[in-house]
Amino acid sequence: MNFLIAKLPNKIIKLLVTFVLMIALDANAVEWLGEVQLAVNITFDLDAETLWWDNPDTMVGNPSSLSQGNYGPMVAVPKILALLSKHNVQATFFIPSWVAEEYPDTVLAIVADGHEIAAHGVKHIPPVQLTPSEELNVFAESIRALTDISGKKPLGYRAPAWAFSDVTLKIAAEHGFIYSSNMMNSDVPYVHAEPAGLVELPVSWILDDAPYFWFDEGSWNKKIHSAASVKEIWQEEFSAAYEARGYLDLTMHPQIIGRPARLKMLDDYISWMKGFDNVWFATCSEVAEHMQKIHD
Ligand SMILES: [Zn+2]
């Protein structure tokens, strides 16, 4: 068999691997509970000022630059919490622990409304830029701070900028995380073979607010999209996922989605989604726990 494979052209081997992978992913198609047609995770990465520290195009000493980050916890989050409460849906907030310590009242307000707090590094440095021992320290510090402030150990991990190293998921599993929300190799949740049992809640750029709206001092060649055009794209994504009995992970940033017109769009979009039957609006850990149950 190995001899036969060795004689096949690379293109054919790649096609065969893709085909086998497609079968494997299809075999793992999600069985939602009861009548559930679609699971929706509404998520926010509350990066605050750390997003601007991570950006080489911005001047970290410039108060105007940093104020774009401050807008997230101080202006956007209260409005987002009111919006989520109005629709009676729970969300998951991935928070760098530096942000949690800088804005503990914001974290407590999120927790008080029943939303989930999950890990997103300490100062938003992508793990791919760290050594394995630095990564270990960041995980320990992030868990300690989030647990101290929120009163609950985080169960989920999203790497800053989704840029993690080849040991990040192993470290996450060893630190008791039950899910990762980083990968783009599936449109439905799945369970990793390695590290065994770690649930993946996949993400995608098309369902992220940053590609459409992100703008700063280094973005002059970029066009800001209208909220209406993004709603149209997100409605298309929802409709297709609903038809496929799949999954939708919205990745948003309070400092980006939190502008008035964009929040109005999010308000309309959630109302529109709630018009469909059997949509399960859940926190990420609820979906991960469901995946663990059906996987056992
Ligand atoms: Zn982030």
CSV table of C-alpha atoms and ligand atoms in Angstrom, one decimal:
chain,number,residue,atom,x,y,z
A,1,MET,CA,0.0,0.0,0.0
A,2,ASN,CA,2.8,2.4,1.0
A,3,PHE,CA,4.6,1.4,-2.3
A,4,LEU,CA,1.4,2.3,-4.3
A,5,ILE,CA,1.0,5.7,-2.5
A,6,ALA,CA,4.7,6.4,-3.2
A,7,LYS,CA,4.1,6.0,-6.9
A,8,LEU,CA,1.0,8.3,-7.0
A,9,PRO,CA,1.6,11.9,-8.2
A,10,ASN,CA,1.5,14.5,-5.3
A,11,LYS,CA,-1.7,16.1,-6.7
A,12,ILE,CA,-3.6,12.8,-6.4
A,13,ILE,CA,-2.3,12.2,-2.9
A,14,LYS,CA,-3.5,15.6,-1.9
A,15,LEU,CA,-6.9,14.9,-3.3
A,16,LEU,CA,-7.1,11.6,-1.5
A,17,VAL,CA,-6.1,13.2,1.8
A,18,THR,CA,-8.7,15.9,1.3
A,19,PHE,CA,-11.4,13.3,0.5
A,20,VAL,CA,-10.5,11.2,3.6
A,21,LEU,CA,-10.6,14.4,5.7
A,22,MET,CA,-14.0,15.3,4.3
A,23,ILE,CA,-15.4,11.9,5.2
A,24,ALA,CA,-13.9,12.2,8.7
A,25,LEU,CA,-15.4,15.6,9.3
A,26,ASP,CA,-18.8,14.4,7.9
A,27,ALA,CA,-18.7,11.4,10.2
A,28,ASN,CA,-18.3,13.9,13.0
A,29,ALA,CA,-21.4,16.0,12.0
A,30,VAL,CA,-23.0,17.4,15.1
A,31,GLU,CA,-26.0,15.9,16.7
A,32,TRP,CA,-27.7,18.7,18.4
A,33,LEU,CA,-30.2,18.0,21.2
A,34,GLY,CA,-33.9,17.4,20.3
A,35,GLU,CA,-35.2,19.8,17.7
A,36,VAL,CA,-32.2,22.1,17.7
A,37,GLN,CA,-31.4,23.1,14.2
A,38,LEU,CA,-28.5,25.4,14.8
A,39,ALA,CA,-26.2,26.3,17.7
A,40,VAL,CA,-25.1,30.0,17.8
A,41,ASN,CA,-22.2,31.2,19.9
A,42,ILE,CA,-22.1,35.0,20.2
A,43,THR,CA,-18.6,35.9,21.3
A,44,PHE,CA,-16.7,39.0,22.1
A,45,ASP,CA,-12.9,39.5,22.4
A,46,LEU,CA,-12.6,42.3,25.0
A,47,ASP,CA,-9.1,43.4,24.0
A,48,ALA,CA,-9.3,47.0,25.1
A,49,GLU,CA,-5.9,48.8,25.0
A,50,THR,CA,-3.9,45.5,24.5
A,51,LEU,CA,-5.0,45.4,20.8
A,52,TRP,CA,-3.1,48.6,20.2
A,53,TRP,CA,0.0,47.4,22.1
A,54,ASP,CA,0.0,44.5,19.7
A,55,ASN,CA,-0.1,46.7,16.6
A,56,PRO,CA,3.3,48.0,15.3
A,57,ASP,CA,1.6,50.7,13.3
A,58,THR,CA,0.3,52.5,16.3
A,59,MET,CA,2.0,54.7,18.8
A,60,VAL,CA,1.5,53.0,22.2
A,61,GLY,CA,2.3,56.3,24.0
A,62,ASN,CA,-0.5,58.1,22.1
A,63,PRO,CA,-3.5,58.6,24.3
A,64,SER,CA,-5.8,58.9,21.2
A,65,SER,CA,-4.7,55.5,19.9
A,66,LEU,CA,-5.2,53.9,23.3
A,67,SER,CA,-8.6,55.5,23.8
A,68,GLN,CA,-9.9,53.4,20.9
A,69,GLY,CA,-9.3,50.4,23.3
A,70,ASN,CA,-10.7,52.1,26.3
A,71,TYR,CA,-14.0,52.6,24.4
A,72,GLY,CA,-14.6,48.8,24.6
A,73,PRO,CA,-15.0,48.3,28.3
A,74,MET,CA,-16.1,51.8,29.2
A,75,VAL,CA,-18.7,52.6,26.4
A,76,ALA,CA,-19.4,49.5,24.3
A,77,VAL,CA,-19.7,46.7,27.0
A,78,PRO,CA,-22.6,48.4,28.9
A,79,LYS,CA,-24.5,48.8,25.7
A,80,ILE,CA,-23.8,45.2,24.6
A,81,LEU,CA,-24.9,43.9,27.9
A,82,ALA,CA,-28.2,45.8,27.6
A,83,LEU,CA,-28.7,44.5,24.1
A,84,LEU,CA,-28.0,40.8,25.1
A,85,SER,CA,-30.3,41.2,28.0
A,86,LYS,CA,-33.1,42.6,25.8
A,87,HIS,CA,-32.8,39.5,23.6
A,88,ASN,CA,-32.3,37.1,26.6
A,89,VAL,CA,-29.2,35.5,25.0
A,90,GLN,CA,-26.0,34.5,26.7
A,91,ALA,CA,-22.6,35.3,25.2
A,92,THR,CA,-19.0,34.4,25.8
A,93,PHE,CA,-16.3,37.1,26.5
A,94,PHE,CA,-12.7,36.2,25.8
A,95,ILE,CA,-10.6,38.6,28.0
A,96,PRO,CA,-6.9,39.2,28.3
A,97,SER,CA,-6.2,39.0,32.0
A,98,TRP,CA,-4.5,42.4,32.0
A,99,VAL,CA,-7.9,43.9,30.8
A,100,ALA,CA,-9.7,42.0,33.5
A,101,GLU,CA,-7.4,43.5,36.2
A,102,GLU,CA,-7.7,47.0,34.7
A,103,TYR,CA,-11.5,46.8,34.4
A,104,PRO,CA,-12.7,44.5,37.1
A,105,ASP,CA,-16.1,46.2,37.3
A,106,THR,CA,-16.7,45.4,33.6
A,107,VAL,CA,-15.9,41.7,34.2
A,108,LEU,CA,-18.2,41.6,37.2
A,109,ALA,CA,-21.0,43.2,35.2
A,110,ILE,CA,-20.6,40.6,32.5
A,111,VAL,CA,-20.6,37.8,35.0
A,112,ALA,CA,-23.7,39.3,36.8
A,113,ASP,CA,-25.6,39.0,33.6
A,114,GLY,CA,-24.9,35.3,33.3
A,115,HIS,CA,-22.3,35.5,30.5
A,116,GLU,CA,-19.2,33.3,30.3
A,117,ILE,CA,-15.7,34.6,30.8
A,118,ALA,CA,-13.0,32.8,28.8
A,119,ALA,CA,-9.2,33.2,28.5
A,120,HIS,CA,-7.4,35.3,25.9
A,121,GLY,CA,-3.8,35.6,27.1
A,122,VAL,CA,-2.5,38.2,29.5
A,123,LYS,CA,-1.5,41.2,27.3
A,124,HIS,CA,-2.7,39.9,24.0
A,125,ILE,CA,0.7,38.6,22.8
A,126,PRO,CA,0.1,35.8,20.3
A,127,PRO,CA,1.6,32.5,21.7
A,128,VAL,CA,3.5,32.0,18.5
A,129,GLN,CA,5.7,34.9,19.6
A,130,LEU,CA,6.5,33.2,23.0
A,131,THR,CA,8.8,30.4,24.1
A,132,PRO,CA,7.1,27.3,25.6
A,133,SER,CA,8.1,28.4,29.1
A,134,GLU,CA,6.7,31.9,28.5
A,135,GLU,CA,3.5,30.3,27.3
A,136,LEU,CA,3.2,28.3,30.5
A,137,ASN,CA,3.6,31.5,32.5
A,138,VAL,CA,1.0,33.3,30.5
A,139,PHE,CA,-1.5,30.5,30.9
A,140,ALA,CA,-0.9,30.3,34.7
A,141,GLU,CA,-1.2,34.1,35.1
A,142,SER,CA,-4.3,34.4,32.9
A,143,ILE,CA,-6.1,31.6,34.8
A,144,ARG,CA,-5.2,33.0,38.2
A,145,ALA,CA,-6.4,36.6,37.4
A,146,LEU,CA,-9.6,35.6,35.6
A,147,THR,CA,-10.5,33.1,38.4
A,148,ASP,CA,-9.8,35.7,41.1
A,149,ILE,CA,-11.9,38.4,39.5
A,150,SER,CA,-14.8,36.4,38.0
A,151,GLY,CA,-14.9,33.8,40.8
A,152,LYS,CA,-14.8,30.9,38.2
A,153,LYS,CA,-12.0,29.2,36.4
A,154,PRO,CA,-12.2,29.8,32.7
A,155,LEU,CA,-13.0,26.7,30.6
A,156,GLY,CA,-12.3,28.1,27.1
A,157,TYR,CA,-9.3,29.5,25.4
A,158,ARG,CA,-9.0,31.7,22.3
A,159,ALA,CA,-5.4,32.7,21.3
A,160,PRO,CA,-4.8,36.4,20.7
A,161,ALA,CA,-5.1,37.0,16.9
A,162,TRP,CA,-5.8,33.2,16.7
A,163,ALA,CA,-2.0,32.9,16.3
A,164,PHE,CA,-1.0,30.0,18.5
A,165,SER,CA,2.1,27.8,18.6
A,166,ASP,CA,2.3,24.0,18.1
A,167,VAL,CA,2.2,23.5,21.9
A,168,THR,CA,-0.6,25.9,22.8
A,169,LEU,CA,-3.5,23.5,22.6
A,170,LYS,CA,-1.5,20.9,24.6
A,171,ILE,CA,-0.8,23.4,27.3
A,172,ALA,CA,-4.5,24.5,27.3
A,173,ALA,CA,-5.7,20.9,27.8
A,174,GLU,CA,-3.1,20.3,30.6
A,175,HIS,CA,-4.5,23.5,32.4
A,176,GLY,CA,-8.0,22.1,32.4
A,177,PHE,CA,-9.5,24.0,29.5
A,178,ILE,CA,-12.3,22.0,27.8
A,179,TYR,CA,-12.4,23.9,24.6
A,180,SER,CA,-10.4,25.9,22.1
A,181,SER,CA,-12.0,28.5,19.7
A,182,ASN,CA,-9.2,29.0,17.2
A,183,MET,CA,-9.3,26.7,14.2
A,184,MET,CA,-10.7,27.2,10.8
A,185,ASN,CA,-10.6,23.7,9.4
A,186,SER,CA,-14.3,22.9,10.1
A,187,ASP,CA,-17.7,24.7,10.1
A,188,VAL,CA,-19.0,22.6,13.0
A,189,PRO,CA,-17.6,21.9,16.4
A,190,TYR,CA,-15.4,18.8,16.8
A,191,VAL,CA,-13.3,17.0,19.3
A,192,HIS,CA,-9.5,17.0,18.9
A,193,ALA,CA,-7.8,13.6,18.7
A,194,GLU,CA,-4.7,15.4,20.1
A,195,PRO,CA,-4.9,16.7,22.7
A,196,ALA,CA,-7.5,14.0,23.2
A,197,GLY,CA,-10.9,15.3,24.3
A,198,LEU,CA,-10.3,19.0,23.7
A,199,VAL,CA,-13.4,20.4,21.9
A,200,GLU,CA,-12.8,22.8,19.0
A,201,LEU,CA,-15.4,25.6,18.4
A,202,PRO,CA,-14.2,26.7,15.0
A,203,VAL,CA,-14.1,30.3,13.9
A,204,SER,CA,-13.9,32.1,10.5
A,205,TRP,CA,-12.9,35.6,9.2
A,206,ILE,CA,-16.3,36.0,7.5
A,207,LEU,CA,-18.0,35.9,10.9
A,208,ASP,CA,-15.5,38.3,12.5
A,209,ASP,CA,-16.3,42.0,12.7
A,210,ALA,CA,-12.6,43.1,12.4
A,211,PRO,CA,-12.1,42.4,8.6
A,212,TYR,CA,-15.0,44.7,7.8
A,213,PHE,CA,-14.7,47.5,10.4
A,214,TRP,CA,-11.2,47.5,11.8
A,215,PHE,CA,-9.4,50.8,11.1
A,216,ASP,CA,-6.6,52.6,12.7
A,217,GLU,CA,-3.6,54.8,12.0
A,218,GLY,CA,-2.1,52.0,9.7
A,219,SER,CA,-5.2,51.2,7.7
A,220,TRP,CA,-5.4,54.1,5.2
A,221,ASN,CA,-5.6,51.6,2.2
A,222,LYS,CA,-8.6,49.8,3.8
A,223,LYS,CA,-12.3,50.5,3.2
A,224,ILE,CA,-14.7,50.5,6.1
A,225,HIS,CA,-17.8,48.5,5.3
A,226,SER,CA,-21.3,49.6,6.1
A,227,ALA,CA,-23.1,47.8,8.9
A,228,ALA,CA,-25.9,46.9,6.4
A,229,SER,CA,-23.5,45.1,4.1
A,230,VAL,CA,-22.1,43.1,7.0
A,231,LYS,CA,-25.6,42.2,8.2
A,232,GLU,CA,-26.3,40.9,4.7
A,233,ILE,CA,-23.2,38.7,4.7
A,234,TRP,CA,-23.9,37.4,8.2
A,235,GLN,CA,-27.5,36.6,7.3
A,236,GLU,CA,-26.2,34.6,4.3
A,237,GLU,CA,-23.9,32.7,6.7
A,238,PHE,CA,-26.7,32.0,9.2
A,239,SER,CA,-29.2,30.8,6.5
A,240,ALA,CA,-26.7,28.3,5.0
A,241,ALA,CA,-25.6,27.0,8.5
A,242,TYR,CA,-29.3,26.7,9.5
A,243,GLU,CA,-30.1,24.7,6.5
A,244,ALA,CA,-27.1,22.4,7.1
A,245,ARG,CA,-28.1,22.0,10.8
A,246,GLY,CA,-24.7,23.4,11.7
A,247,TYR,CA,-23.1,26.0,13.8
A,248,LEU,CA,-22.4,29.7,13.9
A,249,ASP,CA,-19.6,31.5,15.9
A,250,LEU,CA,-19.8,35.2,15.7
A,251,THR,CA,-16.5,36.8,16.8
A,252,MET,CA,-16.8,40.4,17.7
A,253,HIS,CA,-14.8,43.1,19.6
A,254,PRO,CA,-16.6,45.6,21.8
A,255,GLN,CA,-14.2,48.3,20.7
A,256,ILE,CA,-15.2,47.6,17.0
A,257,ILE,CA,-18.8,46.5,17.0
A,258,GLY,CA,-19.7,48.9,19.8
A,259,ARG,CA,-20.3,52.0,17.5
A,260,PRO,CA,-23.9,53.0,17.5
A,261,ALA,CA,-24.8,52.0,14.0
A,262,ARG,CA,-23.1,48.7,14.3
A,263,LEU,CA,-24.8,47.9,17.5
A,264,LYS,CA,-28.1,48.7,15.9
A,265,MET,CA,-27.2,46.3,13.1
A,266,LEU,CA,-26.3,43.6,15.8
A,267,ASP,CA,-29.6,44.3,17.5
A,268,ASP,CA,-31.5,43.8,14.2
A,269,TYR,CA,-29.5,40.7,13.3
A,270,ILE,CA,-30.2,39.0,16.6
A,271,SER,CA,-33.9,39.8,16.3
A,272,TRP,CA,-33.8,38.4,12.7
A,273,MET,CA,-32.1,35.1,14.0
A,274,LYS,CA,-34.6,34.8,16.8
A,275,GLY,CA,-37.3,34.7,14.1
A,276,PHE,CA,-36.2,31.2,13.2
A,277,ASP,CA,-37.4,28.1,15.1
A,278,ASN,CA,-35.1,25.9,17.1
A,279,VAL,CA,-32.0,28.1,17.3
A,280,TRP,CA,-29.9,27.3,20.4
A,281,PHE,CA,-28.2,30.5,21.6
A,282,ALA,CA,-25.6,29.2,24.0
A,283,THR,CA,-22.3,30.0,25.7
A,284,CYS,CA,-19.2,28.4,24.3
A,285,SER,CA,-18.8,26.1,27.3
A,286,GLU,CA,-22.4,24.9,26.9
A,287,VAL,CA,-21.7,23.8,23.3
A,288,ALA,CA,-18.4,22.3,24.4
A,289,GLU,CA,-20.0,20.3,27.2
A,290,HIS,CA,-22.6,19.1,24.7
A,291,MET,CA,-19.8,18.0,22.4
A,292,GLN,CA,-18.1,16.1,25.2
A,293,LYS,CA,-21.3,14.3,26.0
A,294,ILE,CA,-22.0,13.1,22.5
A,295,HIS,CA,-18.3,12.2,22.0
A,296,ASP,CA,-18.2,9.9,25.1
B,1,ZN,ZN,-8.0,39.6,20.7
